[in-house]
Tab-separated table of C-alpha atoms in Angstrom:
chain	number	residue	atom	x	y	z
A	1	UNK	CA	39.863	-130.732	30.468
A	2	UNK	CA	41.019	-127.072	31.294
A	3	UNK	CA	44.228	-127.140	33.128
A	4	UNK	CA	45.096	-123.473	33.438
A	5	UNK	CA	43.760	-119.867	32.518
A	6	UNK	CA	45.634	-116.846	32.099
A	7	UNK	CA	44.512	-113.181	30.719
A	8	UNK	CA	46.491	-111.227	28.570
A	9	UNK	CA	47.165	-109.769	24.988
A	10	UNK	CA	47.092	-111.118	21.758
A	11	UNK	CA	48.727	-109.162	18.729
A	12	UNK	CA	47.924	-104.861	20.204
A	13	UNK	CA	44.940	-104.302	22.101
A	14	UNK	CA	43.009	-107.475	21.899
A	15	UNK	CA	42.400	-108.767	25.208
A	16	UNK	CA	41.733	-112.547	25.330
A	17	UNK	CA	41.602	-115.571	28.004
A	18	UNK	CA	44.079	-118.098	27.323
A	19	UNK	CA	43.154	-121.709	28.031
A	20	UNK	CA	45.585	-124.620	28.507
A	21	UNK	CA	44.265	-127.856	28.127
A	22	UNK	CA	45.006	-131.288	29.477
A	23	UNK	CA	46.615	-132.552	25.971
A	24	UNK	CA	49.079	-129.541	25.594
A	25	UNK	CA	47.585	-127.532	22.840
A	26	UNK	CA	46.460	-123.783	23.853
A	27	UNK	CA	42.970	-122.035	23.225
A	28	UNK	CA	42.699	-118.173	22.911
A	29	UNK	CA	38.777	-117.257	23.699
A	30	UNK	CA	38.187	-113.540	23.154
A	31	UNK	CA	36.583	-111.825	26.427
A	32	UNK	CA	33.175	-110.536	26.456
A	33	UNK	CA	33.823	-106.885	27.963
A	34	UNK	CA	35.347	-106.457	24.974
A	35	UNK	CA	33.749	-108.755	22.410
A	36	UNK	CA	34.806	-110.958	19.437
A	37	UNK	CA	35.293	-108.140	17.084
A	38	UNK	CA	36.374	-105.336	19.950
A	39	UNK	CA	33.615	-103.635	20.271
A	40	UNK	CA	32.123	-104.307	23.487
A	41	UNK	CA	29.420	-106.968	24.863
A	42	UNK	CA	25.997	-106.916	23.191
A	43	UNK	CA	23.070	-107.919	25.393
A	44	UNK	CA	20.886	-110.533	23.850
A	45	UNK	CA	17.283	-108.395	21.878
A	46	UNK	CA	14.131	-109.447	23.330
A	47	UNK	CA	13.461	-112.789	23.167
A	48	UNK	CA	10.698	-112.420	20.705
A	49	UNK	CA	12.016	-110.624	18.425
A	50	UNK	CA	15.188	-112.638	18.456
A	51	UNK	CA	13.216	-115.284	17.814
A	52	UNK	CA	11.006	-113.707	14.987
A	53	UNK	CA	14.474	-112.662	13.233
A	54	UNK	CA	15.435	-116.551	13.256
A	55	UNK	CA	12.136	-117.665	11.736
A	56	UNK	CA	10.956	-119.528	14.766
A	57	UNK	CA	7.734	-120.873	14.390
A	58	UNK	CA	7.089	-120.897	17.964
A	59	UNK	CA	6.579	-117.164	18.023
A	60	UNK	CA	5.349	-117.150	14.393
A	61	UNK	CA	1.395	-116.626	13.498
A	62	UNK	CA	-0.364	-119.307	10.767
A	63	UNK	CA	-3.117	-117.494	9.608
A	64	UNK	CA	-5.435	-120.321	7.489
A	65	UNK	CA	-7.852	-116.998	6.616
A	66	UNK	CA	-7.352	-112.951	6.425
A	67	UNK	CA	-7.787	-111.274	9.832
A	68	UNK	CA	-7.529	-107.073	10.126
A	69	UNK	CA	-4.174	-108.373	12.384
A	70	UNK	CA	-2.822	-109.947	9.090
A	71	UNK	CA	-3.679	-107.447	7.074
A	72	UNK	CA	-3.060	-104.105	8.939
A	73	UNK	CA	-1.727	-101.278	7.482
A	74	UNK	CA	1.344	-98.902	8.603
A	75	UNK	CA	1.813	-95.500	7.071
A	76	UNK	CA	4.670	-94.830	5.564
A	77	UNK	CA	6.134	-91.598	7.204
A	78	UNK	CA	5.261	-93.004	10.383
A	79	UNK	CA	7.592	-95.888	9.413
A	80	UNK	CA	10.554	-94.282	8.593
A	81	UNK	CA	10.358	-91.486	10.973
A	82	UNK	CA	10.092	-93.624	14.348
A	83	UNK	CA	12.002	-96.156	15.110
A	84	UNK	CA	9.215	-98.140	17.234
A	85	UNK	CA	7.200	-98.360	14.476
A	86	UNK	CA	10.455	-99.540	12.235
A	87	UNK	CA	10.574	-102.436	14.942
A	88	UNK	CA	6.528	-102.857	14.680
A	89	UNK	CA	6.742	-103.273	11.231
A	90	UNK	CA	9.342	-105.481	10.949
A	91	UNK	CA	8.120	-107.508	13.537
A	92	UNK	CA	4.775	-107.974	12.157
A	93	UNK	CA	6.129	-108.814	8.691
A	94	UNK	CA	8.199	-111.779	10.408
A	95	UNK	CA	5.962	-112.632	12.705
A	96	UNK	CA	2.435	-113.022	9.701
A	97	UNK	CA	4.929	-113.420	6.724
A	98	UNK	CA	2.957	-110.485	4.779
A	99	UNK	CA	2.933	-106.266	5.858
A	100	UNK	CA	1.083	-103.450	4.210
A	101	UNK	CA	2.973	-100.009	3.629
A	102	UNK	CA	0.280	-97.146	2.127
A	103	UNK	CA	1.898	-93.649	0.897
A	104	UNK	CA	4.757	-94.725	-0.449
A	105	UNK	CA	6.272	-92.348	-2.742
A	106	UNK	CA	5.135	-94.393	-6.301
A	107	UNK	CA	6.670	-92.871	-9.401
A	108	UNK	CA	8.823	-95.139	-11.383
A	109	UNK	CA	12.140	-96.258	-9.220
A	110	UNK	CA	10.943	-95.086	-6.331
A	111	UNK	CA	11.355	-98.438	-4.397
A	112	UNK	CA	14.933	-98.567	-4.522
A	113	UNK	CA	14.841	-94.775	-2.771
A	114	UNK	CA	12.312	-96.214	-0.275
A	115	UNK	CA	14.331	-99.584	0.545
A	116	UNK	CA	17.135	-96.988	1.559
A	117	UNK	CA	14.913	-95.344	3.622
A	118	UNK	CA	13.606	-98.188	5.878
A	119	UNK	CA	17.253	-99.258	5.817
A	120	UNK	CA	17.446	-102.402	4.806
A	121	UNK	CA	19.751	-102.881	2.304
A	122	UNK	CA	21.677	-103.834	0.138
A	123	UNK	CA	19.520	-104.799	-2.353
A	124	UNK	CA	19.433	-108.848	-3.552
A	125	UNK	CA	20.623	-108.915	-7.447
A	126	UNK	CA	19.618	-111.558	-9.448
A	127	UNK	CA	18.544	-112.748	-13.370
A	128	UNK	CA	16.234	-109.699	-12.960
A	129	UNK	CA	18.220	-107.352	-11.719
A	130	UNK	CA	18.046	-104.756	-8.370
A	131	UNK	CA	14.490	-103.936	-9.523
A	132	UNK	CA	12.282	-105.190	-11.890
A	133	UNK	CA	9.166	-103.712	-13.494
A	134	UNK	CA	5.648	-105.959	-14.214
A	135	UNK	CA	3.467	-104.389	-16.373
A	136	UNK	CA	1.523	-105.800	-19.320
A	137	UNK	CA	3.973	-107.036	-22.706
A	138	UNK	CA	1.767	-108.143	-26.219
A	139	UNK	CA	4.225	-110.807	-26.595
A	140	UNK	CA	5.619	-112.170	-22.934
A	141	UNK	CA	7.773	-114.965	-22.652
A	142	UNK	CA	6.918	-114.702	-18.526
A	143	UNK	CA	3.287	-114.951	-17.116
A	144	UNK	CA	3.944	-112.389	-14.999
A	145	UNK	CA	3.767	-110.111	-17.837
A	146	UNK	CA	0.537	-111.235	-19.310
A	147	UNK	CA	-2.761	-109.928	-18.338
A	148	UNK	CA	-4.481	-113.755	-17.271
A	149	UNK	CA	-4.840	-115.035	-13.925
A	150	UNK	CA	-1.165	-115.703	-12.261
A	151	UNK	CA	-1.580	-118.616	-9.436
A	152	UNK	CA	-0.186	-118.255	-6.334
A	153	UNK	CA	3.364	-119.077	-6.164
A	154	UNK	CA	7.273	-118.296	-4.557
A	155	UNK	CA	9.588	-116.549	-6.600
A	156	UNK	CA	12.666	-118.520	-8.392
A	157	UNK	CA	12.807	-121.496	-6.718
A	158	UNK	CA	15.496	-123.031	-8.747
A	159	UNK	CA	18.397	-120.538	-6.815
A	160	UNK	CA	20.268	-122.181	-4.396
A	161	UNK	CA	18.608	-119.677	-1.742
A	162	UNK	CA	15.689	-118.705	-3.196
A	163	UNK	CA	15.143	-114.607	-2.497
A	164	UNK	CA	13.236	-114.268	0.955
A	165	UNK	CA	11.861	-110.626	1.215
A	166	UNK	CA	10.135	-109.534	-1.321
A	167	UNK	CA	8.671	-106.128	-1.618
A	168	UNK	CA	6.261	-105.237	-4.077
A	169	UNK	CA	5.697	-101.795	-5.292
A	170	UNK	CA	2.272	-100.887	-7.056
A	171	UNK	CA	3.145	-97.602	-8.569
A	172	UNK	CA	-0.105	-97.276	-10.697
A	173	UNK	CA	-3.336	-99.917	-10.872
A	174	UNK	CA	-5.652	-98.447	-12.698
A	175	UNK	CA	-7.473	-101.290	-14.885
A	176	UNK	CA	-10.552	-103.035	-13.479
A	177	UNK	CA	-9.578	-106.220	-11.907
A	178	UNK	CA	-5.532	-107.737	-11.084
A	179	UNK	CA	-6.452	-108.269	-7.489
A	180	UNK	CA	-3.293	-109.707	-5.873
A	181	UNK	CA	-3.909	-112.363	-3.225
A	182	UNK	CA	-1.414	-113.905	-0.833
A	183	UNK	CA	-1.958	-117.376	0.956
A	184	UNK	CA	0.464	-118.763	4.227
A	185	UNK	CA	1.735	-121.582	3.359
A	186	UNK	CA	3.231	-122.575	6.783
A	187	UNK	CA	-0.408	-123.143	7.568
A	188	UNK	CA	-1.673	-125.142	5.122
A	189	UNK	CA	1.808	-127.134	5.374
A	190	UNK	CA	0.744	-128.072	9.025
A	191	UNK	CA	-2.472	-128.631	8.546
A	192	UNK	CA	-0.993	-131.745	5.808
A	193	UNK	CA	1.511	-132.241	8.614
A	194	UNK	CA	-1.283	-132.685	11.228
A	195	UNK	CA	-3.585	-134.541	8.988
A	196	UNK	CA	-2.164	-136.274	6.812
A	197	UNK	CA	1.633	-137.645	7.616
A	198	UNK	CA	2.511	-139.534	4.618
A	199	UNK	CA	1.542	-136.856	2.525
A	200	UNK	CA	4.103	-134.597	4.664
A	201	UNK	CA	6.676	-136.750	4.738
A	202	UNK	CA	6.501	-136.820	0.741
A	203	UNK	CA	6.674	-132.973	0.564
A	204	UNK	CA	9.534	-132.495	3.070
A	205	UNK	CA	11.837	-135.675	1.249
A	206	UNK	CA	10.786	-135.927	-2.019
A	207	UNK	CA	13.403	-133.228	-4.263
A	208	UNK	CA	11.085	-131.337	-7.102
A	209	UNK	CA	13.562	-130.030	-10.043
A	210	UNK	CA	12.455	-126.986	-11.332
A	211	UNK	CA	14.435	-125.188	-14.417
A	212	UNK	CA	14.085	-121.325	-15.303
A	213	UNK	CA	15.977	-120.563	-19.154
A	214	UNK	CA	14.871	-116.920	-20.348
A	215	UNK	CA	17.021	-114.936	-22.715
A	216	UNK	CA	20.991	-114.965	-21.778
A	217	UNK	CA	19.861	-117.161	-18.506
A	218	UNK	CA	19.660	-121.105	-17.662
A	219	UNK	CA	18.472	-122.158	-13.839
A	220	UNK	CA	18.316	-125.282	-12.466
A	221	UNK	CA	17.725	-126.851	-8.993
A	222	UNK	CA	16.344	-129.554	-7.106
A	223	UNK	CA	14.450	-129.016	-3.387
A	224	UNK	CA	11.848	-130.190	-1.783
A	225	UNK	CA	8.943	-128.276	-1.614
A	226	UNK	CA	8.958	-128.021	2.253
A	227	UNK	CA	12.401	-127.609	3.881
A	228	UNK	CA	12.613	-127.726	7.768
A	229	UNK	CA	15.134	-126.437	10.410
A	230	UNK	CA	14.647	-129.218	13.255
A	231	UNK	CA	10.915	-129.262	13.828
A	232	UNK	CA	10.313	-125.895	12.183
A	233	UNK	CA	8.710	-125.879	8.850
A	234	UNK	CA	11.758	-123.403	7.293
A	235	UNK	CA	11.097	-122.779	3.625
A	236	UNK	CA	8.691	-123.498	1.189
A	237	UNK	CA	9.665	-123.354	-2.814
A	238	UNK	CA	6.554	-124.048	-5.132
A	239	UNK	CA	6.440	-122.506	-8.134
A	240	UNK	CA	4.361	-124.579	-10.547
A	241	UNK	CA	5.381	-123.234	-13.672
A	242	UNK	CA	8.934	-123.984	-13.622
A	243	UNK	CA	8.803	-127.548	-12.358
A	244	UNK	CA	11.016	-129.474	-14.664
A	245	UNK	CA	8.520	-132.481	-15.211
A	246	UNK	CA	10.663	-134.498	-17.628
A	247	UNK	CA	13.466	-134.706	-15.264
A	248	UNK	CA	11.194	-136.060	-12.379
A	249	UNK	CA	10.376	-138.830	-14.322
A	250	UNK	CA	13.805	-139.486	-14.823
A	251	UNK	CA	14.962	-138.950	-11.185
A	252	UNK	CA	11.559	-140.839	-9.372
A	253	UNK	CA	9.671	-144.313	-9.709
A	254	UNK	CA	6.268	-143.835	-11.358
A	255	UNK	CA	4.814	-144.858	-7.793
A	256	UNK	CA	6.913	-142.287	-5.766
A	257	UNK	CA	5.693	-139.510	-8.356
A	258	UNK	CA	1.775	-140.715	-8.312
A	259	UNK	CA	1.729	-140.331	-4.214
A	260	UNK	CA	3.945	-137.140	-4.785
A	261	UNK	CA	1.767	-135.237	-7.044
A	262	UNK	CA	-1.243	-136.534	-4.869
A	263	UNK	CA	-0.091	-134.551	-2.283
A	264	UNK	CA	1.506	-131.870	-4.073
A	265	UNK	CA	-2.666	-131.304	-5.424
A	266	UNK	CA	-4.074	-131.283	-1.976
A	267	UNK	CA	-1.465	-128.780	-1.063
A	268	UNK	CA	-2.353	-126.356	-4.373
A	269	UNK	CA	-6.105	-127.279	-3.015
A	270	UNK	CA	-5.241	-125.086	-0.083
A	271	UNK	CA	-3.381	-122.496	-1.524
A	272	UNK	CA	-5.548	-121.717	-3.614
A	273	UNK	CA	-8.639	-121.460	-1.919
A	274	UNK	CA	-9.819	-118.029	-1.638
A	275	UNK	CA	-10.917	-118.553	1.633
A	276	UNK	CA	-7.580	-119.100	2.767
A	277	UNK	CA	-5.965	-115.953	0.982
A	278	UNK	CA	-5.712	-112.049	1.599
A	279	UNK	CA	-7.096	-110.598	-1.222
A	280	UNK	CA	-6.538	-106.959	-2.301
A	281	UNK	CA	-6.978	-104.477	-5.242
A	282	UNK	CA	-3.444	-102.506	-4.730
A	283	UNK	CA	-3.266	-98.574	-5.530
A	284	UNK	CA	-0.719	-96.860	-6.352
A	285	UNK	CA	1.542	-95.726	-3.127
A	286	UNK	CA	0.766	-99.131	-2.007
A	287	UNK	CA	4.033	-101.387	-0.912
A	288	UNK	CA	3.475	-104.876	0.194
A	289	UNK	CA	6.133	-106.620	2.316
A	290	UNK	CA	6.305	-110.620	1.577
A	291	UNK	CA	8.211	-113.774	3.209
A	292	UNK	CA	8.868	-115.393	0.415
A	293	UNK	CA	9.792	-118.604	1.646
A	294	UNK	CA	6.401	-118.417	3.237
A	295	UNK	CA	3.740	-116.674	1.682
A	296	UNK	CA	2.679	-117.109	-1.940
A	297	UNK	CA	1.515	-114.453	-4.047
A	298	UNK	CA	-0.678	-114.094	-7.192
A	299	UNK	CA	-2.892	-112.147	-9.252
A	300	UNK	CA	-6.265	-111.891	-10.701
A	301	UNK	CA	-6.718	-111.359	-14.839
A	302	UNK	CA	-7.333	-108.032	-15.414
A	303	UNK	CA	-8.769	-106.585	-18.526
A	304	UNK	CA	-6.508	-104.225	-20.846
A	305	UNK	CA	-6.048	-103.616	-24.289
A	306	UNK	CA	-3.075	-104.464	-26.746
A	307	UNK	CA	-1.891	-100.994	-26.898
A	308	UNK	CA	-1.399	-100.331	-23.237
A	309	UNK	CA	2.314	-101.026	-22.421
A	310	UNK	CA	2.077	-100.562	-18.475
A	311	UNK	CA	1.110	-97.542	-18.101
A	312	UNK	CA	-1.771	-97.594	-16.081
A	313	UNK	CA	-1.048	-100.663	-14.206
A	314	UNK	CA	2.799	-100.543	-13.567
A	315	UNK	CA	4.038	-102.784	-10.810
A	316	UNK	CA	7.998	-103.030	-9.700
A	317	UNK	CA	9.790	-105.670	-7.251
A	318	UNK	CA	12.397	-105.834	-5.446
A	319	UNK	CA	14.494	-108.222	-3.222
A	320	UNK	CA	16.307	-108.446	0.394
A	321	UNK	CA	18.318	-110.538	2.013
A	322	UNK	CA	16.665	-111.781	5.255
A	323	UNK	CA	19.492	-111.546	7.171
A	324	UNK	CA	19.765	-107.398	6.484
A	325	UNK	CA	16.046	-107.113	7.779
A	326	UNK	CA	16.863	-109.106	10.587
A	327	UNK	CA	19.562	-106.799	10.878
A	328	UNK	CA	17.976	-104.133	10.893
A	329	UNK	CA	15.601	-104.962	13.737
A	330	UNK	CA	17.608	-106.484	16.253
A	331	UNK	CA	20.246	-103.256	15.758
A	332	UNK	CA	17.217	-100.843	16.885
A	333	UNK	CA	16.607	-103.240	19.661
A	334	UNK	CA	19.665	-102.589	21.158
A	335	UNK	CA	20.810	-99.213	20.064
């Protein structure tokens, strides 16, 4: 228990309340008219936002089907001109997992430029790099570099904290067909959570290994494919072309695998129904906003011949901490 208080100065300038308790030992709390770091009491952002920025489901939208709400577009200029649409943007992105940004500046490099922009940096580096380029390769040792059908997946789910904004710049889309198509997994995770409990219980517990070794670069991890905070569903990581299969053999009984993989198919049943996805035919300008611990992405085949090199279909990606978009919204709130 508290036996005494007393105001007064620690070190210069810092005010503080000094707390005595019962055992002997003293407790220095900073005090809010001045704040933990001196610069004054913040007010608490609006509740929903606050709660959007902490990936609450309560105030998040599961969308099992494209509505013009999920898919609405924001212009650009309007964007980064006004900070109320800044905050509408942001918000919708957290609150559907998936926002559309048309007019985009879109010659080569241009995201980084635009990232600035809407503020939100610094960028997330990883094996790729600040920015990365997809376009079509003769010889790729990635699919996303091919020209075939790419199912929908998350990005590198072998990192320790897998990258969760993901912006995706089409700078040029010129060849017939590559349709990209998103699908929320949050919803298709509940609907197995509200249908089907074993099977959710199997996809929250059971740890998937998944191993990533291009050029100069060996990845490795091991995470369920549906992590939770509390009750929340939190983070999904599916990637199905990096699942290291040999070392789930090795790790699980054949039994535990069987009823895994069962459920792991009815989940890639509803993920990949088209019904279920946002399906769109990018142009160039276009930038597309994704929660990547949320929303999977993929792409339709699209037809091309050996000696195009990217030119006409030139695609570029890059990554952001969610904690510097979060950042970014709640600091308008309250500025």
């Amino acid at each position: 228990a508290v036996v005494s208080t007393q105001s007064g100065h620690y070190g210069r300038e810092d005010h503080f309340v000094s707390l005595l308790w019962d055992d002997g030992h003293t407790g220095i709390i900073p005090r809010s008219d001045r704040g933990a770091y001196g610069n004054g009491y913040k007010p608490t952002p609006s509740l929903k936002f606050y709660d959007l920025s902490l990936r609450k489901n309560s105030v998040q939208t599961f969308w099992e089907s494209p509505t013009g709400e999920v898919t609405k577009r924001f212009q650009y200029e309007d964007v980064i001109s006004s900070c109320e649409k800044t905050k509408e943007f942001l918000a919708h992105f957290m609150e559907y997992g998936l926002a559309f940004l048309s007019n985009t500046p879109h010659q080569p490099d241009d995201l980084l430029q635009i990232l600035k922009d809407l503020k939100v940096t610094p960028y997330w580096d990883n094996m790729f790099g600040v920015l990365s380029k997809v376009s079509f390769q003769n010889d790729p040792t990635n699919q996303a570099f091919n020209n075939q059908r790419l199912a929908a997946h998350t990005d590198m789910p072998y990192y320790t904290q897998t990258p969760s904004v993901y912006f995706f710049h089409c700078v040029a889309n010129e060849l017939e067909g590559g349709e990209s198509f998103w699908s929320d997994t949050f919803s298709s995770v509940q609907h197995i959570r509200e249908t089907d409990p074993d099977m959710f219980e199997l996809l929250t517990s059971v740890q998937i290994p998944f191993r990533q070794y291009p050029k100069e670069w060996h990845m490795a991890g091991s995470y369920p494919t549906v992590e939770l905070m509390g009750d929340d569903i939190y983070r999904v990581r599916d990637c199905c072309f990096v699942i290291d299969t040999f070392k789930f053999i090795q790790d699980y009984s054949p039994d535990i695998r069987a009823r895994w993989w069962q459920a792991y198919r009815y989940l890639r049943q509803l993920m990949e129904n088209p019904a279920r996805s946002v399906q769109v035919k990018l142009e160039g300008g276009d930038l597309v906003v994704i929660d990547n611990w949320r929303v999977q992405h993929g792409r339709n085949a699209f037809s091309v011949s050996k000696d195009d090199q990217g030119g006409r279909r030139a695609m570029e990606v890059s990554y952001i901490e969610w904690s510097h978009v979060q950042n970014r919204l709640l600091k308008m709130e309250l500025d």
